[in-house]
CSV table of C-alpha atoms in Angstrom, one decimal:
chain,number,residue,atom,x,y,z
S,1438,MET,CA,0.0,0.0,0.0
S,1439,ALA,CA,1.7,3.2,-1.2
S,1440,THR,CA,1.4,6.7,0.1
S,1441,GLU,CA,-0.6,9.2,-1.8
S,1442,HIS,CA,1.3,10.9,-4.7
S,1443,GLY,CA,3.5,13.6,-3.3
S,1444,THR,CA,3.2,12.5,0.3
S,1445,GLN,CA,5.9,10.9,2.3
S,1446,ILE,CA,6.4,9.5,5.7
S,1447,ARG,CA,9.2,11.0,7.7
S,1448,ARG,CA,9.1,9.1,10.9
S,1449,ALA,CA,7.4,5.8,11.8
S,1450,LYS,CA,6.6,4.7,15.3
S,1451,GLN,CA,4.5,1.6,15.6
S,1452,GLY,CA,0.8,2.5,16.0
S,1453,THR,CA,1.2,6.3,15.9
S,1454,ALA,CA,0.3,9.1,13.6
S,1455,LEU,CA,3.0,10.0,11.2
S,1456,ILE,CA,4.0,13.4,9.8
S,1457,ALA,CA,3.6,13.3,6.1
S,1458,HIS,CA,5.4,16.0,4.1
S,1459,ARG,CA,4.7,17.3,0.6
S,1460,LEU,CA,7.3,19.5,-1.1
S,1461,ARG,CA,6.0,21.8,-3.9
S,1462,LEU,CA,8.4,23.8,-6.0
S,1463,ARG,CA,7.1,26.4,-8.5
S,1464,VAL,CA,9.0,28.4,-11.0
S,1465,LEU,CA,8.0,32.1,-10.7
S,1466,GLU,CA,10.6,33.7,-13.1
S,1467,GLY,CA,12.9,32.4,-15.8
S,1468,ALA,CA,12.8,30.3,-18.9
S,1469,ASP,CA,10.7,27.6,-17.2
S,1470,GLN,CA,8.2,30.0,-15.7
S,1471,GLY,CA,5.0,28.1,-14.7
S,1472,ARG,CA,6.8,24.8,-14.3
S,1473,GLU,CA,6.1,23.1,-10.9
S,1474,THR,CA,6.6,19.8,-9.2
S,1475,THR,CA,5.2,18.1,-6.1
S,1476,LEU,CA,7.6,15.7,-4.5
S,1477,GLU,CA,7.4,12.5,-2.6
S,1478,GLY,CA,10.3,12.3,-0.2
S,1479,THR,CA,12.4,14.5,2.0
S,1480,HIS,CA,14.9,15.3,-0.7
S,1481,ALA,CA,14.5,17.5,-3.8
S,1482,LEU,CA,17.3,17.9,-6.4
S,1483,ILE,CA,17.2,21.0,-8.6
S,1484,GLY,CA,19.4,21.3,-11.7
S,1485,SER,CA,19.6,20.9,-15.5
S,1486,ALA,CA,20.3,17.1,-15.4
S,1487,PRO,CA,17.3,15.2,-16.7
S,1488,ASP,CA,17.0,13.1,-13.5
S,1489,SER,CA,16.6,16.1,-11.3
S,1490,ASP,CA,13.3,16.5,-9.4
S,1491,LEU,CA,12.9,20.0,-10.8
S,1492,VAL,CA,14.6,20.1,-14.3
S,1493,LEU,CA,15.5,23.6,-15.5
S,1494,SER,CA,16.5,24.7,-19.0
S,1495,ASP,CA,18.2,27.9,-17.7
S,1496,PRO,CA,21.8,27.8,-19.2
S,1497,GLU,CA,23.1,29.4,-16.0
S,1498,VAL,CA,21.9,26.4,-13.9
S,1499,SER,CA,24.4,23.6,-13.2
S,1500,ARG,CA,23.5,19.9,-13.8
S,1501,ARG,CA,23.4,19.3,-10.0
S,1502,HIS,CA,22.8,22.8,-8.8
S,1503,CYS,CA,21.2,22.6,-5.3
S,1504,SER,CA,19.1,20.4,-3.0
S,1505,ILE,CA,16.4,20.8,-0.4
S,1506,SER,CA,16.2,18.3,2.5
S,1507,THR,CA,13.7,17.9,5.3
S,1508,GLU,CA,15.7,17.5,8.6
S,1509,GLY,CA,13.3,17.1,11.5
S,1510,ASP,CA,11.1,20.1,11.4
S,1511,LYS,CA,13.5,22.1,9.3
S,1512,TYR,CA,14.0,22.5,5.5
S,1513,ILE,CA,17.6,22.9,4.6
S,1514,LEU,CA,18.8,24.3,1.2
S,1515,ARG,CA,22.3,23.3,0.1
S,1516,ASP,CA,24.3,24.5,-2.9
S,1517,LEU,CA,26.0,21.6,-4.6
S,1518,GLU,CA,29.1,23.4,-5.7
S,1519,SER,CA,27.2,25.1,-8.6
S,1520,THR,CA,29.0,27.4,-11.0
S,1521,ASN,CA,26.8,30.4,-10.5
S,1522,GLY,CA,25.7,29.9,-7.0
S,1523,THR,CA,22.4,29.7,-5.1
S,1524,PHE,CA,20.7,32.8,-3.6
S,1525,VAL,CA,18.1,33.4,-0.9
S,1526,THR,CA,16.8,36.9,-0.5
S,1527,GLY,CA,19.6,38.2,-2.7
S,1528,VAL,CA,22.4,36.6,-0.6
S,1529,ARG,CA,24.6,33.8,-2.0
S,1530,VAL,CA,24.4,30.8,0.3
S,1531,ARG,CA,26.2,27.5,0.7
S,1532,GLU,CA,23.5,26.3,3.2
S,1533,ALA,CA,20.4,28.0,4.5
S,1534,GLU,CA,17.2,27.1,6.3
S,1535,LEU,CA,14.1,27.7,4.3
S,1536,THR,CA,10.6,28.6,5.6
S,1537,PRO,CA,7.3,28.1,3.8
S,1538,GLY,CA,6.7,30.8,1.2
S,1539,MET,CA,10.4,31.7,0.7
S,1540,THR,CA,11.9,32.0,-2.7
S,1541,LEU,CA,15.3,30.9,-4.0
S,1542,SER,CA,17.2,32.0,-7.1
S,1543,VAL,CA,19.4,29.8,-9.3
S,1544,GLY,CA,20.8,31.4,-12.4
S,1545,SER,CA,18.0,33.5,-13.9
S,1546,THR,CA,15.3,31.4,-12.3
S,1547,VAL,CA,13.3,32.2,-9.2
S,1548,ILE,CA,11.6,29.3,-7.4
S,1549,ALA,CA,8.9,29.4,-4.8
S,1550,PHE,CA,9.2,26.9,-1.9
S,1551,GLU,CA,5.8,25.7,-0.7
S,1552,PRO,CA,5.9,22.8,1.7
S,1553,LYS,CA,2.9,21.3,3.4
S,1554,GLN,CA,2.5,18.6,6.1
S,1555,ARG,CA,-0.3,16.6,7.6
S,1556,PHE,CA,-0.8,13.7,9.9
S,1557,VAL,CA,-1.3,10.1,8.6
S,1558,ARG,CA,-2.3,7.3,10.9
S,1559,LEU,CA,-0.9,3.8,10.0
S,1560,GLN,CA,-3.1,0.8,10.5
S,1561,SER,CA,-1.7,-2.5,11.8
S,1562,SER,CA,-1.5,-5.2,9.1
S,1563,ASP,CA,-4.1,-8.0,8.9
S,1564,SER,CA,-1.2,-10.3,7.8
S,1565,ALA,CA,1.0,-12.4,10.1
S,1566,SER,CA,3.9,-12.0,7.8
S,1567,PHE,CA,5.9,-9.6,5.6
S,1568,GLY,CA,8.1,-11.5,3.3
S,1569,GLU,CA,9.9,-14.0,5.4
S,1570,LEU,CA,9.3,-12.0,8.6
S,1571,LEU,CA,6.7,-13.7,10.8
S,1572,GLY,CA,4.6,-12.5,13.8
S,1573,VAL,CA,1.1,-12.7,15.2
S,1574,SER,CA,1.8,-10.2,18.0
S,1575,ALA,CA,0.3,-6.7,18.0
S,1576,ALA,CA,3.9,-5.2,17.9
S,1577,MET,CA,4.8,-7.1,14.7
S,1578,ARG,CA,1.4,-6.5,13.0
S,1579,ALA,CA,2.1,-2.8,13.6
S,1580,VAL,CA,5.6,-3.1,12.0
S,1581,PHE,CA,4.1,-5.0,9.1
S,1582,GLY,CA,1.5,-2.2,8.6
S,1583,THR,CA,4.3,0.3,8.3
S,1584,LEU,CA,6.5,-1.8,6.0
S,1585,GLU,CA,3.5,-2.5,3.7
S,1586,ARG,CA,2.9,1.2,3.3
S,1587,VAL,CA,6.5,2.1,2.8
S,1588,ALA,CA,7.2,-0.7,0.3
S,1589,GLY,CA,5.2,1.0,-2.4
S,1590,THR,CA,7.2,4.2,-2.1
S,1591,SER,CA,10.7,5.3,-3.1
S,1592,LEU,CA,11.5,6.5,0.4
S,1593,ALA,CA,14.8,5.8,2.0
S,1594,CYS,CA,14.3,3.7,5.1
S,1595,VAL,CA,16.3,2.9,8.3
S,1596,LEU,CA,15.6,-0.4,10.1
S,1597,LEU,CA,16.6,-0.4,13.8
S,1598,GLY,CA,16.8,-3.5,15.9
S,1599,GLU,CA,19.0,-5.8,17.9
S,1600,THR,CA,21.2,-8.4,16.2
S,1601,GLY,CA,19.0,-11.2,14.9
S,1602,THR,CA,15.7,-9.4,14.8
S,1603,GLY,CA,15.4,-9.7,11.0
S,1604,LYS,CA,16.5,-6.4,9.6
S,1605,GLU,CA,17.9,-7.9,6.4
S,1606,LEU,CA,14.8,-10.0,5.9
S,1607,ALA,CA,12.7,-6.8,6.2
S,1608,ALA,CA,15.0,-4.9,3.8
S,1609,ARG,CA,14.7,-7.8,1.3
S,1610,ALA,CA,10.9,-7.9,1.6
S,1611,LEU,CA,10.7,-4.1,1.1
S,1612,HIS,CA,12.6,-4.6,-2.2
S,1613,GLU,CA,10.5,-7.6,-3.3
S,1614,GLN,CA,7.2,-5.7,-2.7
S,1615,SER,CA,8.5,-2.5,-4.4
S,1616,ALA,CA,8.3,-1.2,-7.9
S,1617,ARG,CA,12.0,-2.0,-8.2
S,1618,ASN,CA,11.6,-5.7,-7.5
S,1619,ALA,CA,12.8,-6.7,-11.0
S,1620,GLY,CA,16.1,-5.0,-10.2
S,1621,PRO,CA,19.0,-6.3,-8.0
S,1622,PHE,CA,19.1,-6.3,-4.2
S,1623,VAL,CA,22.7,-5.5,-3.2
S,1624,VAL,CA,24.0,-5.9,0.3
S,1625,LEU,CA,26.9,-3.8,1.6
S,1626,ASP,CA,28.2,-4.4,5.2
S,1627,CYS,CA,29.4,-1.1,6.6
S,1628,ALA,CA,31.0,-2.9,9.5
S,1629,GLN,CA,33.8,-3.8,7.0
S,1630,SER,CA,34.5,-0.1,6.2
S,1631,ALA,CA,38.2,0.6,5.9
S,1632,GLY,CA,39.4,3.5,3.8
S,1633,ASN,CA,39.9,2.9,0.0
S,1634,LEU,CA,38.7,-0.7,0.2
S,1635,PHE,CA,35.3,0.3,1.5
S,1636,GLU,CA,35.1,3.3,-1.0
S,1637,SER,CA,35.9,0.8,-3.7
S,1638,GLU,CA,33.1,-1.5,-2.5
S,1639,LEU,CA,30.7,1.5,-2.4
S,1640,PHE,CA,31.7,3.5,-5.5
S,1641,GLY,CA,33.8,1.0,-7.6
S,1642,HIS,CA,37.3,1.6,-9.0
S,1643,GLU,CA,39.2,1.7,-12.2
S,1644,ARG,CA,42.3,-0.3,-12.9
S,1645,GLY,CA,45.3,1.2,-11.2
S,1646,ALA,CA,43.2,3.5,-8.9
S,1647,PHE,CA,45.2,2.2,-5.9
S,1648,THR,CA,47.8,-0.5,-5.0
S,1649,GLY,CA,46.3,-3.9,-5.8
S,1650,ALA,CA,43.6,-2.6,-8.2
S,1651,ASP,CA,44.7,-4.8,-11.1
S,1652,ARG,CA,41.2,-4.6,-12.8
S,1653,SER,CA,38.2,-2.3,-12.9
S,1654,ARG,CA,35.3,-3.1,-10.6
S,1655,PRO,CA,31.8,-1.7,-10.3
S,1656,GLY,CA,30.7,-0.5,-6.8
S,1657,ALA,CA,27.5,-1.2,-4.9
S,1658,PHE,CA,25.7,1.9,-6.2
S,1659,GLU,CA,26.4,0.7,-9.8
S,1660,LEU,CA,25.5,-2.9,-9.1
S,1661,ALA,CA,22.2,-1.8,-7.5
S,1662,ARG,CA,21.1,0.3,-10.5
S,1663,GLY,CA,17.3,-0.1,-10.9
S,1664,GLY,CA,17.0,-2.0,-7.6
S,1665,THR,CA,17.8,-1.6,-3.9
S,1666,LEU,CA,21.0,-1.0,-2.0
S,1667,PHE,CA,21.0,-2.3,1.6
S,1668,LEU,CA,23.5,-0.7,3.8
S,1669,ASP,CA,23.9,-3.1,6.7
S,1670,GLU,CA,25.3,-1.8,10.0
S,1671,VAL,CA,25.4,1.7,8.8
S,1672,GLY,CA,26.1,2.9,12.3
S,1673,GLU,CA,29.6,1.5,12.0
S,1674,LEU,CA,30.4,3.8,9.1
S,1675,PRO,CA,33.4,5.9,10.1
S,1676,LEU,CA,32.8,9.6,10.4
S,1677,GLU,CA,35.4,10.5,7.7
S,1678,LEU,CA,33.5,8.4,5.1
S,1679,GLN,CA,30.0,9.7,6.0
S,1680,PRO,CA,30.3,13.0,3.9
S,1681,LYS,CA,31.2,10.9,0.8
S,1682,LEU,CA,28.1,8.8,1.2
S,1683,LEU,CA,26.0,12.0,1.8
S,1684,ARG,CA,27.4,13.6,-1.3
S,1685,VAL,CA,26.3,10.7,-3.5
S,1686,LEU,CA,22.8,10.6,-2.0
S,1687,GLU,CA,22.4,14.4,-2.5
S,1688,ARG,CA,23.8,14.6,-6.0
S,1689,ARG,CA,22.5,11.2,-7.2
S,1690,GLU,CA,25.6,10.6,-9.1
S,1691,THR,CA,29.1,9.3,-8.3
S,1692,LYS,CA,32.2,7.9,-10.0
S,1693,ARG,CA,34.5,5.0,-9.5
S,1694,LEU,CA,37.8,5.7,-7.8
S,1695,GLY,CA,40.4,6.7,-10.4
S,1696,ALA,CA,37.7,7.6,-13.0
S,1697,SER,CA,37.3,10.9,-14.8
S,1698,GLU,CA,33.6,10.4,-15.6
S,1699,GLY,CA,30.8,9.8,-13.2
S,1700,TYR,CA,27.6,7.8,-13.5
S,1701,PRO,CA,24.0,8.4,-12.2
S,1702,VAL,CA,22.7,6.7,-9.1
S,1703,ASP,CA,19.4,5.0,-9.6
S,1704,CYS,CA,18.6,2.9,-6.6
S,1705,ARG,CA,16.5,2.9,-3.4
S,1706,VAL,CA,18.6,2.9,-0.2
S,1707,VAL,CA,17.6,0.9,2.9
S,1708,ALA,CA,19.9,1.0,5.9
S,1709,ALA,CA,20.0,-1.0,9.1
S,1710,THR,CA,21.8,-0.8,12.4
S,1711,HIS,CA,21.6,-2.1,16.0
S,1712,ARG,CA,23.0,1.2,17.2
S,1713,PRO,CA,20.8,4.2,18.4
S,1714,LEU,CA,21.5,6.5,15.4
S,1715,GLU,CA,19.7,9.5,16.9
S,1716,ASP,CA,21.9,9.3,20.0
S,1717,MET,CA,24.9,9.1,17.8
S,1718,VAL,CA,23.8,12.2,16.0
S,1719,GLY,CA,23.6,13.9,19.4
S,1720,THR,CA,27.1,12.9,20.3
S,1721,GLY,CA,28.6,13.8,16.9
S,1722,THR,CA,29.5,10.3,15.9
S,1723,PHE,CA,26.9,10.2,13.1
S,1724,ARG,CA,26.2,13.2,10.8
S,1725,ARG,CA,22.8,14.8,11.3
S,1726,ASP,CA,22.4,15.5,7.6
S,1727,LEU,CA,23.2,12.0,6.6
S,1728,TYR,CA,20.8,10.6,9.2
S,1729,PHE,CA,17.9,12.6,7.8
S,1730,ARG,CA,18.9,11.7,4.2
S,1731,LEU,CA,18.8,8.0,5.1
S,1732,ALA,CA,15.9,8.1,7.6
S,1733,GLU,CA,12.9,9.2,5.6
S,1734,VAL,CA,11.2,6.4,7.4
S,1735,VAL,CA,12.5,4.7,10.6
S,1736,VAL,CA,11.1,1.3,11.6
S,1737,GLU,CA,12.1,-0.4,14.8
S,1738,LEU,CA,12.0,-4.2,14.9
S,1739,PRO,CA,11.2,-5.4,18.5
S,1740,PRO,CA,13.3,-8.1,20.1
S,1741,LEU,CA,11.8,-11.5,20.4
S,1742,ARG,CA,11.7,-11.3,24.2
S,1743,ASP,CA,9.2,-8.5,23.9
S,1744,ARG,CA,6.8,-10.5,21.8
S,1745,MET,CA,7.0,-14.0,23.2
S,1746,GLU,CA,3.6,-14.9,21.7
S,1747,ASP,CA,5.5,-15.1,18.4
S,1748,VAL,CA,7.9,-17.8,19.5
S,1749,VAL,CA,5.7,-20.8,19.0
S,1750,PRO,CA,4.3,-19.8,15.6
S,1751,ILE,CA,7.8,-18.9,14.3
S,1752,ALA,CA,9.3,-22.1,15.6
S,1753,GLU,CA,6.5,-24.2,14.0
S,1754,ALA,CA,6.9,-22.4,10.7
S,1755,LEU,CA,10.7,-22.9,10.7
S,1756,LEU,CA,10.3,-26.6,11.5
S,1757,SER,CA,7.7,-27.0,8.7
S,1758,ARG,CA,10.1,-25.3,6.2
S,1759,HIS,CA,12.9,-27.7,7.3
S,1760,GLU,CA,10.8,-30.9,7.1
S,1761,GLU,CA,7.1,-31.3,6.8
S,1762,GLY,CA,5.3,-33.7,9.2
S,1763,ARG,CA,7.4,-33.0,12.2
S,1764,SER,CA,6.3,-31.2,15.4
S,1765,PHE,CA,7.3,-30.1,18.9
S,1766,SER,CA,6.3,-31.8,22.1
S,1767,GLU,CA,4.4,-29.7,24.6
S,1768,GLU,CA,7.4,-29.8,26.9
S,1769,ALA,CA,9.6,-28.5,24.0
S,1770,LEU,CA,7.1,-25.6,23.3
S,1771,ASP,CA,7.1,-24.8,27.1
S,1772,ALA,CA,10.9,-24.7,27.1
S,1773,LEU,CA,10.9,-22.3,24.1
S,1774,LYS,CA,8.4,-20.0,25.8
S,1775,GLN,CA,10.7,-19.8,28.9
S,1776,HIS,CA,13.8,-18.9,26.9
S,1777,ASP,CA,14.8,-15.2,26.6
S,1778,PHE,CA,16.4,-15.5,23.2
S,1779,PRO,CA,19.3,-12.9,23.5
S,1780,GLY,CA,20.1,-13.7,19.8
S,1781,ASN,CA,16.4,-13.1,18.8
S,1782,VAL,CA,14.8,-14.8,15.8
S,1783,ARG,CA,18.2,-15.8,14.5
S,1784,GLU,CA,18.9,-17.8,17.7
S,1785,LEU,CA,15.5,-19.4,17.5
S,1786,ARG,CA,16.1,-20.4,13.8
S,1787,ASN,CA,19.5,-22.0,14.8
S,1788,ILE,CA,17.9,-23.9,17.7
S,1789,VAL,CA,15.1,-25.3,15.5
S,1790,ARG,CA,17.5,-26.2,12.7
S,1791,ARG,CA,19.9,-27.9,15.1
S,1792,ALA,CA,17.1,-29.9,16.8
S,1793,ALA,CA,15.6,-30.9,13.5
S,1794,GLU,CA,19.0,-32.2,12.2
S,1795,LEU,CA,20.0,-34.0,15.4
S,1796,SER,CA,16.7,-35.5,16.5
S,1797,ALA,CA,15.7,-38.8,14.9
S,1798,SER,CA,12.1,-38.6,16.2
S,1799,ALA,CA,9.2,-37.1,14.4
S,1800,THR,CA,8.5,-35.1,17.5
S,1801,ILE,CA,11.1,-32.7,18.8
S,1802,ALA,CA,11.5,-33.1,22.6
S,1803,ALA,CA,12.6,-30.4,25.0
S,1804,ALA,CA,16.0,-32.2,25.4
S,1805,ASP,CA,16.6,-31.9,21.7
S,1806,LEU,CA,16.5,-28.1,21.9
S,1807,GLY,CA,19.8,-27.8,23.9
S,1808,LEU,CA,18.4,-25.0,26.1
S,1809,VAL,CA,19.8,-24.4,29.5
S,1810,ARG,CA,17.0,-24.6,32.1
S,1811,GLN,CA,16.1,-21.2,33.7
S,1812,GLU,CA,15.8,-21.6,37.4
S,1813,ARG,CA,14.2,-18.2,38.0
S,1814,PRO,CA,11.3,-16.4,36.5
S,1815,ARG,CA,12.2,-14.1,33.7
S,1816,GLN,CA,11.1,-11.0,35.7
S,1817,GLU,CA,13.3,-11.9,38.6
S,1818,ALA,CA,16.2,-12.6,36.3
S,1819,ALA,CA,15.8,-9.2,34.6
S,1820,ALA,CA,15.5,-7.4,37.9
S,1821,SER,CA,18.8,-8.9,39.1
S,1822,ALA,CA,20.6,-8.2,35.8
S,1823,GLY,CA,21.4,-4.6,36.7
S,1824,VAL,CA,18.5,-2.8,35.0
S,1825,ASP,CA,18.6,0.8,36.2
S,1826,ALA,CA,15.2,2.4,36.0
S,1827,SER,CA,16.5,5.7,37.3
S,1828,VAL,CA,18.0,6.6,33.9
S,1829,PRO,CA,16.2,7.5,30.6
S,1830,LEU,CA,15.0,4.5,28.5
S,1831,LYS,CA,17.6,5.1,25.7
S,1832,GLU,CA,20.5,5.0,28.2
S,1833,ALA,CA,19.1,1.9,29.9
S,1834,ARG,CA,18.6,0.2,26.6
S,1835,ALA,CA,22.1,1.1,25.4
S,1836,ALA,CA,23.7,-0.3,28.6
S,1837,TRP,CA,21.6,-3.5,28.4
S,1838,ASN,CA,22.5,-4.0,24.8
S,1839,GLU,CA,26.2,-3.5,25.6
S,1840,ARG,CA,26.0,-6.1,28.4
S,1841,PHE,CA,24.1,-8.5,26.0
S,1842,GLU,CA,26.7,-8.1,23.2
S,1843,THR,CA,29.6,-8.8,25.6
S,1844,GLU,CA,28.0,-11.9,27.1
S,1845,TYR,CA,26.7,-13.2,23.8
S,1846,VAL,CA,30.0,-12.8,22.0
S,1847,ARG,CA,32.0,-14.4,24.8
S,1848,ALA,CA,29.5,-17.4,25.0
S,1849,LEU,CA,29.5,-17.7,21.2
S,1850,LEU,CA,33.3,-17.9,21.0
S,1851,GLU,CA,33.5,-20.3,23.9
S,1852,ARG,CA,30.9,-22.5,22.3
S,1853,HIS,CA,32.9,-22.7,19.1
S,1854,ALA,CA,36.3,-23.1,20.7
S,1855,TRP,CA,37.3,-19.5,19.8
S,1856,ASP,CA,37.1,-20.3,16.1
S,1857,PHE,CA,35.9,-16.9,14.7
S,1858,ASP,CA,35.0,-18.4,11.3
S,1859,ASP,CA,32.7,-21.0,12.8
S,1860,ALA,CA,31.3,-18.6,15.4
S,1861,ALA,CA,30.5,-15.9,12.8
S,1862,ALA,CA,28.8,-18.4,10.6
S,1863,ALA,CA,26.7,-19.7,13.5
S,1864,ALA,CA,25.7,-16.2,14.5
S,1865,GLY,CA,24.8,-15.2,10.9
S,1866,ILE,CA,27.2,-12.3,10.8
S,1867,HIS,CA,30.4,-11.4,8.9
S,1868,ILE,CA,33.6,-12.5,10.6
S,1869,LYS,CA,34.9,-8.9,10.6
S,1870,SER,CA,31.7,-7.8,12.5
S,1871,LEU,CA,32.4,-10.5,15.1
S,1872,GLN,CA,36.1,-9.5,15.4
S,1873,ARG,CA,35.0,-5.8,15.8
S,1874,LEU,CA,32.5,-6.7,18.6
S,1875,ALA,CA,35.1,-8.8,20.4
S,1876,ARG,CA,37.7,-6.1,20.2
S,1877,GLU,CA,35.2,-3.4,21.4
S,1878,ARG,CA,34.1,-5.5,24.3
S,1879,GLY,CA,37.7,-6.4,25.3
S,1880,ILE,CA,37.1,-10.1,24.7
S,1881,LYS,CA,40.3,-12.0,24.0
């Protein structure tokens, strides 16, 4: 279900009303007088290039002249290194905040900026799935309702959630249910970002662009042309690389390392992270402008422990996919209901797969699950785990997530005899991501 033409969702919180923005640009003076466009999305590109949102024939206008972005409740105008400059009230600006009704000048063209906003209420989905994501809980049906609405748009989306909650599955389903589903779905792990190598992965390179570049190679933006680019763990992107990504998103063009000519960017961007990006913006570790460029919609996937009613349906669906005709005993289902799943749905999937492979019986018993019996009720265990209710929720969640990551990584490595390759494969993450987590948590 798509948004209305020209309307976009800036922020999604499950079960709440959303602010929908509509950006209208109207040419008041110049060669294109009378031309106007109403935009879906938080970003408008103005220039003479044919893929601009407002295409101008004014010879004094650059191909990529300027952009307008919605950042929170503000509208930011940025000049994109144009030849003749961008002007507001007669003053040449590099960056300026626009208010409704203001005009801007590019070349000999004067443009009226007329934004509007209204509230849109999202409905929970009637479906118990979205792509391969499963859930009967109210929390997941609300998430599915948001994803269904977003899928039919071209909006950039940020998926938030702990490790194992299904962020990549959500991104892939967004792609499959979008108008770009015939194009490629390209995954780039930002946790592997390291200087030229990551820039090469993102933008591509020509032969001889750097030491070891013995052949030309397309980058992720080029490979994703006509489809979707999924930036996994975008919160790990180093601060020095963030302006380069922002520049591409703003200008909608880039070029390979070592190339003299660029190429247009034509893909939807979906990003994911387990880190609190808004907090990172506040601390200066993630650029505010990049955040708002990526986060036209933000969807948070709840951890499995907060939607325990989904455990049994997911487990039964996973078992059925593995082998039809098998089932869980009542004791096995009770054991699953009592487990906290620090690794979320990914952990549940691994538990079901292991039990199905190792058990010779048609009925999976509790002992086949390999779960450690919990001697205390979940509430008591949580209370004794150091949850500090005297601090704001975001701080408490961040501290809890840090403790979980430390304990999970240590237990994971011990389980696999400190073999990082095996441990990373079992956890469903890249080995470099596991190495980074171990290093950050001081696990040796």
